[in-house]
Structure formats: structure tokens, C-alpha cells
XYZ file of C-alpha atoms in Angstrom:
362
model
C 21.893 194.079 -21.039
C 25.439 194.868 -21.584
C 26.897 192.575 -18.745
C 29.411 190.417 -19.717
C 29.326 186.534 -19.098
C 31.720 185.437 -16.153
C 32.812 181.970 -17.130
C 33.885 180.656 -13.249
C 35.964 177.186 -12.645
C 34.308 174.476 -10.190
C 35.532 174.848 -6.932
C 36.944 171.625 -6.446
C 39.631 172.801 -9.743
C 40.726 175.989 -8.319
C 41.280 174.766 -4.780
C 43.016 171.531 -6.032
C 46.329 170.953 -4.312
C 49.000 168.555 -6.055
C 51.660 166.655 -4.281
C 54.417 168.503 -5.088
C 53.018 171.710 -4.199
C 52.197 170.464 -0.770
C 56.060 169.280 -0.672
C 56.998 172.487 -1.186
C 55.186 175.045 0.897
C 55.657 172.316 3.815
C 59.175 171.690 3.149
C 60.241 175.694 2.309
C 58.230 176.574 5.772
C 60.068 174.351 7.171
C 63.555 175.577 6.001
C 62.210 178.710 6.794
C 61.958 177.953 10.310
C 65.050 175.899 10.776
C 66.685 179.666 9.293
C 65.788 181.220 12.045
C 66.351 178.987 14.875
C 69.790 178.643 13.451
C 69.818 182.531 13.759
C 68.839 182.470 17.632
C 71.663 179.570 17.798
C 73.893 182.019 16.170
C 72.949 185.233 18.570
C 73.223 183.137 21.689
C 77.104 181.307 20.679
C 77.731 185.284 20.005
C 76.856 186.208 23.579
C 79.237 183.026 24.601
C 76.425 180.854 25.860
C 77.225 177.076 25.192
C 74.916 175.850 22.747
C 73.610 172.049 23.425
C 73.919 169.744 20.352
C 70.838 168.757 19.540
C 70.269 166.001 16.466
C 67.637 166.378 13.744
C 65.467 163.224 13.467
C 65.143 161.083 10.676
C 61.637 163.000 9.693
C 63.247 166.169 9.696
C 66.241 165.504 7.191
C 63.754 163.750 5.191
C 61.321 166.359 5.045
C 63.960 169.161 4.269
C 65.267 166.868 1.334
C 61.749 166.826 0.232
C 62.502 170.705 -0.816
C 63.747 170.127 -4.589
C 66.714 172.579 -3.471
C 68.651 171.073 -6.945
C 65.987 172.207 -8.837
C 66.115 175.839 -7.500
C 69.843 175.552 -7.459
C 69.477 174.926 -11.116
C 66.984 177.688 -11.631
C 69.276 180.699 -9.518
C 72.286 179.122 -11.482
C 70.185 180.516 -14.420
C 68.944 183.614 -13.244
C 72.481 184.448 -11.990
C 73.546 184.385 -16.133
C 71.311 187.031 -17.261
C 72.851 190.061 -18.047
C 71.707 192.927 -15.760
C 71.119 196.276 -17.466
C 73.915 198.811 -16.758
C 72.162 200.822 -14.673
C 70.625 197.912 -12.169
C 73.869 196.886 -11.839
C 74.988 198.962 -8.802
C 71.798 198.762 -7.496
C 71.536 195.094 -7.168
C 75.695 194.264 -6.108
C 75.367 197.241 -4.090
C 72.785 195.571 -2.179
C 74.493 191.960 -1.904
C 77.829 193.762 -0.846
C 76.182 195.452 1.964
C 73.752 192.180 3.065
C 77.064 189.973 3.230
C 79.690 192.513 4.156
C 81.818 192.105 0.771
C 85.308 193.874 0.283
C 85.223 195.088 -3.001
C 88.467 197.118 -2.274
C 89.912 193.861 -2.602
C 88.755 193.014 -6.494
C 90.542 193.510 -8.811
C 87.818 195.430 -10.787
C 86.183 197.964 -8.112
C 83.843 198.845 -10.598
C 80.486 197.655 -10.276
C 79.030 198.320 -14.157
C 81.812 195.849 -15.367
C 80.286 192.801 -13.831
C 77.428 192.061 -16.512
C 75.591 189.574 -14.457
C 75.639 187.943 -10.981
C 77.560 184.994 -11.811
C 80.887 186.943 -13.097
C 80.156 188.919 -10.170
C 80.418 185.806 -7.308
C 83.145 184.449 -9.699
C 85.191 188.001 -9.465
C 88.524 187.723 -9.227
C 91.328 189.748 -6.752
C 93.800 191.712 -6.811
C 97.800 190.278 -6.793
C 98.523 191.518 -3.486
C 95.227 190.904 -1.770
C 96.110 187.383 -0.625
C 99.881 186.485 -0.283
C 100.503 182.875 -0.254
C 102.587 181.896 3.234
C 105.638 180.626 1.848
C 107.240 178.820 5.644
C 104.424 176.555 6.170
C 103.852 173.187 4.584
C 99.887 173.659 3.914
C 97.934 176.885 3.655
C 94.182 177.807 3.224
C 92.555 177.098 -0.037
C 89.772 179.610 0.538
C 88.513 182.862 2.226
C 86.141 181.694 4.921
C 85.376 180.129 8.735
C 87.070 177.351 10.305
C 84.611 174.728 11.574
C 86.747 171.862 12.623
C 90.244 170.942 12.496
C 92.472 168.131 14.138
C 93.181 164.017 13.686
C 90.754 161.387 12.498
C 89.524 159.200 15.360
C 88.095 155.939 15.238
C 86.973 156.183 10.720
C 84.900 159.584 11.981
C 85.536 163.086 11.016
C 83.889 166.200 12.998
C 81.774 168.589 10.920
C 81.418 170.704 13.925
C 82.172 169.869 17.697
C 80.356 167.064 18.887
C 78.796 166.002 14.944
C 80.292 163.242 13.407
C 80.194 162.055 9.707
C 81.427 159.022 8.313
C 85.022 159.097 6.845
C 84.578 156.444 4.480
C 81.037 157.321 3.668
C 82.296 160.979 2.491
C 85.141 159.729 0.214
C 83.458 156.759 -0.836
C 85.589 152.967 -1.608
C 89.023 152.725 -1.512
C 90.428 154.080 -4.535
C 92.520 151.578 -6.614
C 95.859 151.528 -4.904
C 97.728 151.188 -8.127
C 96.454 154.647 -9.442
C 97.585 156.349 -6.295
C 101.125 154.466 -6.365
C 100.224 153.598 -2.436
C 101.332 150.146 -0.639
C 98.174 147.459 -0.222
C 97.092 147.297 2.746
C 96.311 144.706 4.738
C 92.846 143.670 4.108
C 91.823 143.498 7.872
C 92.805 146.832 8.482
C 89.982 150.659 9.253
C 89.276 151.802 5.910
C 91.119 155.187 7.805
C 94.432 152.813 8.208
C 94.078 151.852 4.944
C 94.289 155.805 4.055
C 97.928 155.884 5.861
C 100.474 154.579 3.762
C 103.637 155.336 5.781
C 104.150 154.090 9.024
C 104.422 157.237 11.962
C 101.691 158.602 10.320
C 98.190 159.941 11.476
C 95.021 161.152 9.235
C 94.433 164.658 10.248
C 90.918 166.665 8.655
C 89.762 170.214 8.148
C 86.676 171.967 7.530
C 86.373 175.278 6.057
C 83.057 177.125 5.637
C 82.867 179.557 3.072
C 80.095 182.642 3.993
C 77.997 183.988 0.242
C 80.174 187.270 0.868
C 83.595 185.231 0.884
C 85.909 184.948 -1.907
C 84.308 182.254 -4.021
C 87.438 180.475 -5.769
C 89.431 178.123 -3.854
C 93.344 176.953 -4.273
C 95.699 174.173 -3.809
C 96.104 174.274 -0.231
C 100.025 172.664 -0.600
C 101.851 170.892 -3.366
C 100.539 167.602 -4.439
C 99.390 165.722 -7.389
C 95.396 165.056 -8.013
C 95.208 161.573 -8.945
C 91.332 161.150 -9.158
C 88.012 162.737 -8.823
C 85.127 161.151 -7.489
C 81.338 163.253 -7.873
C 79.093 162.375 -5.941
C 75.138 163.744 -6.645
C 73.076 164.155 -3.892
C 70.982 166.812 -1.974
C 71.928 170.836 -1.577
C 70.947 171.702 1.796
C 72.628 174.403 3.671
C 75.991 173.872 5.362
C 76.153 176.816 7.092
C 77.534 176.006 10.937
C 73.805 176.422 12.527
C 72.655 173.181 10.099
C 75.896 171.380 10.088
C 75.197 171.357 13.844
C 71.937 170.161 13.398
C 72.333 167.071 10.449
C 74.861 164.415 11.909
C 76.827 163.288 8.291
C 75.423 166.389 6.110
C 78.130 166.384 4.090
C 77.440 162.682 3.164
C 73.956 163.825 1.772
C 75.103 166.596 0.164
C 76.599 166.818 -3.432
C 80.574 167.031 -3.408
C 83.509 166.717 -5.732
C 86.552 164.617 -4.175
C 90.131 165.098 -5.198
C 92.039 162.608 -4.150
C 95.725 162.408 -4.631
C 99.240 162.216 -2.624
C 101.972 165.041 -1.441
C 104.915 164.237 0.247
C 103.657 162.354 2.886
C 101.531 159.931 1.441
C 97.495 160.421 1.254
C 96.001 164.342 0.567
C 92.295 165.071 -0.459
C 90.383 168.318 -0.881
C 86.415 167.947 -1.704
C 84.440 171.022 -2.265
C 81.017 169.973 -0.589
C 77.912 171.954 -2.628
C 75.071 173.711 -0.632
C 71.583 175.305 -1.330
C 72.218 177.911 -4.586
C 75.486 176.196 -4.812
C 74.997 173.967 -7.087
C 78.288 174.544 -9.856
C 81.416 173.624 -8.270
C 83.805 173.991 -11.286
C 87.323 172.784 -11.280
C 89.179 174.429 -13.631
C 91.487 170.989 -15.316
C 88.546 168.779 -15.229
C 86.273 169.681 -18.218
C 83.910 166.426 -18.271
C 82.665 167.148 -14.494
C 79.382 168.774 -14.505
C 77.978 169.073 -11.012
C 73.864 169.159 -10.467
C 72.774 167.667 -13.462
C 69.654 165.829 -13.867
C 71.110 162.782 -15.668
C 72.755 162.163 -12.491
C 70.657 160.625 -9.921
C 71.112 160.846 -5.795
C 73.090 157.767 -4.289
C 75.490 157.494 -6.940
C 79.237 158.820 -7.459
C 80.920 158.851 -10.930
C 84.901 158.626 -11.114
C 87.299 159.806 -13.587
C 91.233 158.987 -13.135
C 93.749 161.723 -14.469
C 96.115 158.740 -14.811
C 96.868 157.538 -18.255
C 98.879 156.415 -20.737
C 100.260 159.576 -21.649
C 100.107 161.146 -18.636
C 101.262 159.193 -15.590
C 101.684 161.488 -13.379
C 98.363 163.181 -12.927
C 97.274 166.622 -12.430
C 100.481 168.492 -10.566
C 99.593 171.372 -8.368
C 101.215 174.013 -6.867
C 100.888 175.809 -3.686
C 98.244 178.708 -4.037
C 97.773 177.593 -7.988
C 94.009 178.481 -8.840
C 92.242 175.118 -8.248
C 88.531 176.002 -9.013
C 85.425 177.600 -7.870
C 81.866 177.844 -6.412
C 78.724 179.574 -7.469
C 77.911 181.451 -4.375
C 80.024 180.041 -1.257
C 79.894 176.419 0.533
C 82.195 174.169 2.416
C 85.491 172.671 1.508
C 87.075 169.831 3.759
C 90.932 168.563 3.603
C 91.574 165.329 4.361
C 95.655 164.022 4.796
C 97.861 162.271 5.427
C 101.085 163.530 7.846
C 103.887 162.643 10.486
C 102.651 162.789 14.055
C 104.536 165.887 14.815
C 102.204 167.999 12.561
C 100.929 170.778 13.903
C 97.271 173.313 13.386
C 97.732 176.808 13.634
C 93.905 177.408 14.060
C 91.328 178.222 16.491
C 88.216 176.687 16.166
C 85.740 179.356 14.572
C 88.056 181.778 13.636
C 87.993 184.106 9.914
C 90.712 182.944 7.516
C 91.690 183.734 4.059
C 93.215 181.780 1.069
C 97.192 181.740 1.894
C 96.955 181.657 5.630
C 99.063 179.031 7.400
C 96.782 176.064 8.168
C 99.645 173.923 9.946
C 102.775 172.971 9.173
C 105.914 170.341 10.517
């Protein structure tokens, strides 16, 4: 007599599946699975097996940017700004730093209980010393991280890893207004990559560096030049690490990315800081009105902003190894420049570097 009514829910409620739930256990298994087979891919280059290159098909790329990966980004980029009690804190960096193989030794605050939440600890800066900018060669590395790719455009293409392609003018967008970058018109006729080369000798050259979650997340000017523009570009967050870069032909053409474009001493320079999965914020620290995955933005479109004015003709000046900006957890930053023929890498495909390194030089 004292049994309580159970009020139950029809079946057909509680089993109810929605669209967008369907999207996302099929598209997170999916990312789930791509994980690991980049892990075997990973294991097996390790071992010095040569990989095959093998394409994703249209199906795939669309079903992995079915995973809202901007709205998670959005959502870590949140949970990374609340303030960890004092004693999680060593717990939980402690953790990361042995996962991703982080030298704190290098920080310039050792001390784990300063960093109050996981953002100020990706964002933590380092000591002096820890990374001495080379002073003999004419460009250097922005970042801690791995080098993908490195050598001359060919043919309007740039390599995100050996044997993938991406397009060069899809990635940077139109031709920025050759008045704002004081560069020579072009001949109409002309590659949108010849258009790029404003002094005659020249050649394009590229560079991809891929920055690991345990890297040093900031990034530098890689030489001295002056940032004319910035073009943002909204678009997916998949992952760039080399295993899916290998797999997506022109992933960094879906992805979100910030270009700087500009000019150094011999003619055209870019740097564009290409977002990933958690990656969301790319911040660069002179341009206040950029705000990178935003909803009011929608996929497909860029946004541009000229530091050219009135008042100030010149642009944005930047030094060699001058603080340029920063990521929320570690991505991909590509160089794109202008140089003589005679310029040379000093890089091996794959190899560790770390911000102030020699890239290449004259």
C-alpha cells in the first residue's frame, strides 16, 4: 500500500534520436578512428617504413566537418579559463607535462600553483635565455615545433606534407591591393604565384611548421618586415597534426587561419597561423579587432583589415624574434616569401626546431 507511483516516458520519447546527435557520435567515432590509424602511420614512419599517401574522399572530409569541432573549441576555450583550485593545480599540469613531454625547466615560472588556470598555463611564458634569437641568418623560426615542409613554390601549389598539395592562392585568398603593399602591378596574364614576386631573380619559397600541444605556444617574427594586412578566414578546426595533413589534400584551406601579409627586403613575406581542433584563439598581440572562432562569422568567408592609414603609412614594423602572438594549445604556422634564387634552407624535413633557429638564409 505504500508503493510509490512510477511515472515512465513512452518508449518512442526516450529512445528518440535527433540529427545532431547522430552527427556527432558518427562523426566523433569517426575522428576517433582516423586518431588511431594516424597513430599506426606514426609507429610505422618511426620504424622507417615508407608510408603510401593515401587521399581521404570527399565523404570522409565531409563527414569529419560534420563534428561541430568550433563548437567544442569554443567550449575547451572556456573550460581552459576557470580557475583551478590551488591544490588541483599540480595535479592536473603535472599530468599534461608528462602526456606531452613539456620542459618546464624552461618557464620562466617553474612553479606550478602560480598558473591559476589552463589557459595562462598553455600561454606561459620563458625564460630570457631559453631561446636565443640567431643573429647571422636572414630568417629564423617563429615557433617551437616540427618541420613539415620546406622549399620553392611550384606551379601556384604549396606542399603541406610530401606528396599533399594545397592551393597557394586558395590559402591566402585574392590578390591584395597592390597599392597597400607598395608592390609593382603585375601583368594581368600572369600565375597568381608570379603575381606574388615583385622583383625580377626572384622565386616564392614556403614553410610549414607544426606546433605539438606540449610546444611553446607563442610564436615570433620570423625576420624583419612590415605587416601590411591581415586577412581571417573562418572555417573548420580539424586536426593538423602530420598523420591528417597527410590524409586531407588542401586542409589548411578548410581550416580557420589568420594571414599576415606584408614585405621585407626582398619584396613579398607572409606568416598565417592556421587553427586546429581546441585551437580555436589565435591572438595577435597589435591587432585588437581580430577575434578568431566566433559565431557571427560564418565558414567560406574571410574578413580583412589594412594597418595602412592615414596616420600610419607604414604599417605594423616588426623585428626579428619580437613577440608576434599566440595559440591556445598548439597548431600550424606556414611562411610564405618572397627571395633571390640563391636562398638557401637549413632544414631537414621532419626535424624538432625551436623559435630562433636558423630557417635559411642568403
Amino acid at each position: 500500500t505504500d508503493r510509490k507511483k512510477l511515472h515512465t516516458a513512452p518508449v518512442g520519447q526516450v529512445f528518440r534520436l535527433r540529427p545532431f546527435h547522430v552527427l556527432v557520435a558518427t562523426g566523433g567515432g569517426y575522428a576517433g578512428y582516423r586518431k588511431y590509424e594516424d597513430y599506426k602511420l606514426e609507429q610505422l614512419e618511426k620504424s622507417g617504413v615508407d608510408v603510401p599517401v593515401k587521399l581521404a574522399s570527399e565523404w570522409e572530409v565531409a563527414l569529419y566537418k560534420s563534428v561541430p569541432t568550433r563548437l567544442l573549441s569554443r567550449a575547451w576555450g572556456r573550460l581552459n579559463q576557470v580557475e583551478l583550485p590551488t591544490w588541483l593545480r599540480k595535479p592536473v599540469y603535472s599530468l599534461y607535462i608528462w602526456t606531452f613531454g613539456v620542459n618546464m625547466k624552461e618557464a620562466a615560472v617553474e612553479d606550478l600553483h602560480h598558473y591559476r588556470n589552463l589557459s595562462e598555463f598553455f600561454r606561459r611564458k620563458l625564460k630570457p635565455q631559453a631561446r636565443p634569437v640567431c643573429c647571422l641568418h636572414s630568417v629564423i623560426s617563429p615557433s617551437d615545433g616540427k618541420i613539415l615542409n620546406f622549399g620553392q613554390v611550384k606551379n601556384c601549389e604549396v606542399e603541406q606534407v610530401k606528396g599533399v598539395t594545397y592551393s597557394l592562392e586558395s590559402f591566402l585568398g585574392p590578390r591584395i591591393c597592390t597599392e597597400e603593399l607598395h608592390f609593382s602591378q603585375a601583368p594581368p596574364g600572369n600565375s597568381f604565384q608570379q603575381q606574388l614576386v615583385t622583383k625580377e631573380g626572384n622565386e616564392l619559397y614556403h614553410c610549414v611548421i607544426y606546433l605539438a600541444p606540449g610546444d611553446y605556444h607563442c610564436f615570433h617574427s620570423p625576420t624583419d618586415w612590415r605587416v601590411s594586412h591581415r586577412r581571417h578566414f573562418p572555417g573548420s578546426l580539424m586536426s593538423v597534426n602530420p598523420g591528417v595533413a597527410r590524409w586531407i589534400k588542401e586542409l589548411f584551406c578548410h581550416n580557420e587561419r589568420v594571414v599576415l601579409t606584408g614585405d621585407w627586403k626582398h619584396g613579398f613575406f607572409s606568416l598565417t597561423a592556421v587553427g586546429a581542433t581546441n585551437v580555436g584563439s589565435i591572438r595577435i598581440y597589435f591587432d585588437q579587432d581580430l577575434h578568431t572562432n566566433s559565431p557571427r562569422y560564418s565558414k567560406g568567408s574571410y574578413n580583412d583589415f589594412s594597418f595602412i592609414s592615414n596616420n600610419n603609412k607604414e604599417g605594423i614594423p616588426m623585428r626579428k624574434g619580437e613577440h608576434l602572438g599566440e595559440f591556445n594549445l598548439g597548431s600550424t604556422i606556414v611562411l610564405i616569401f618572397e627571395a633571390p634564387k640563391d636562398f638557401k634552407f637549413h632544414l631537414k624535413a621532419g626535424q624538432k626546431i625551436r623559435f630562433g633557429e636558423a630557417l635559411g638564409s642568403l
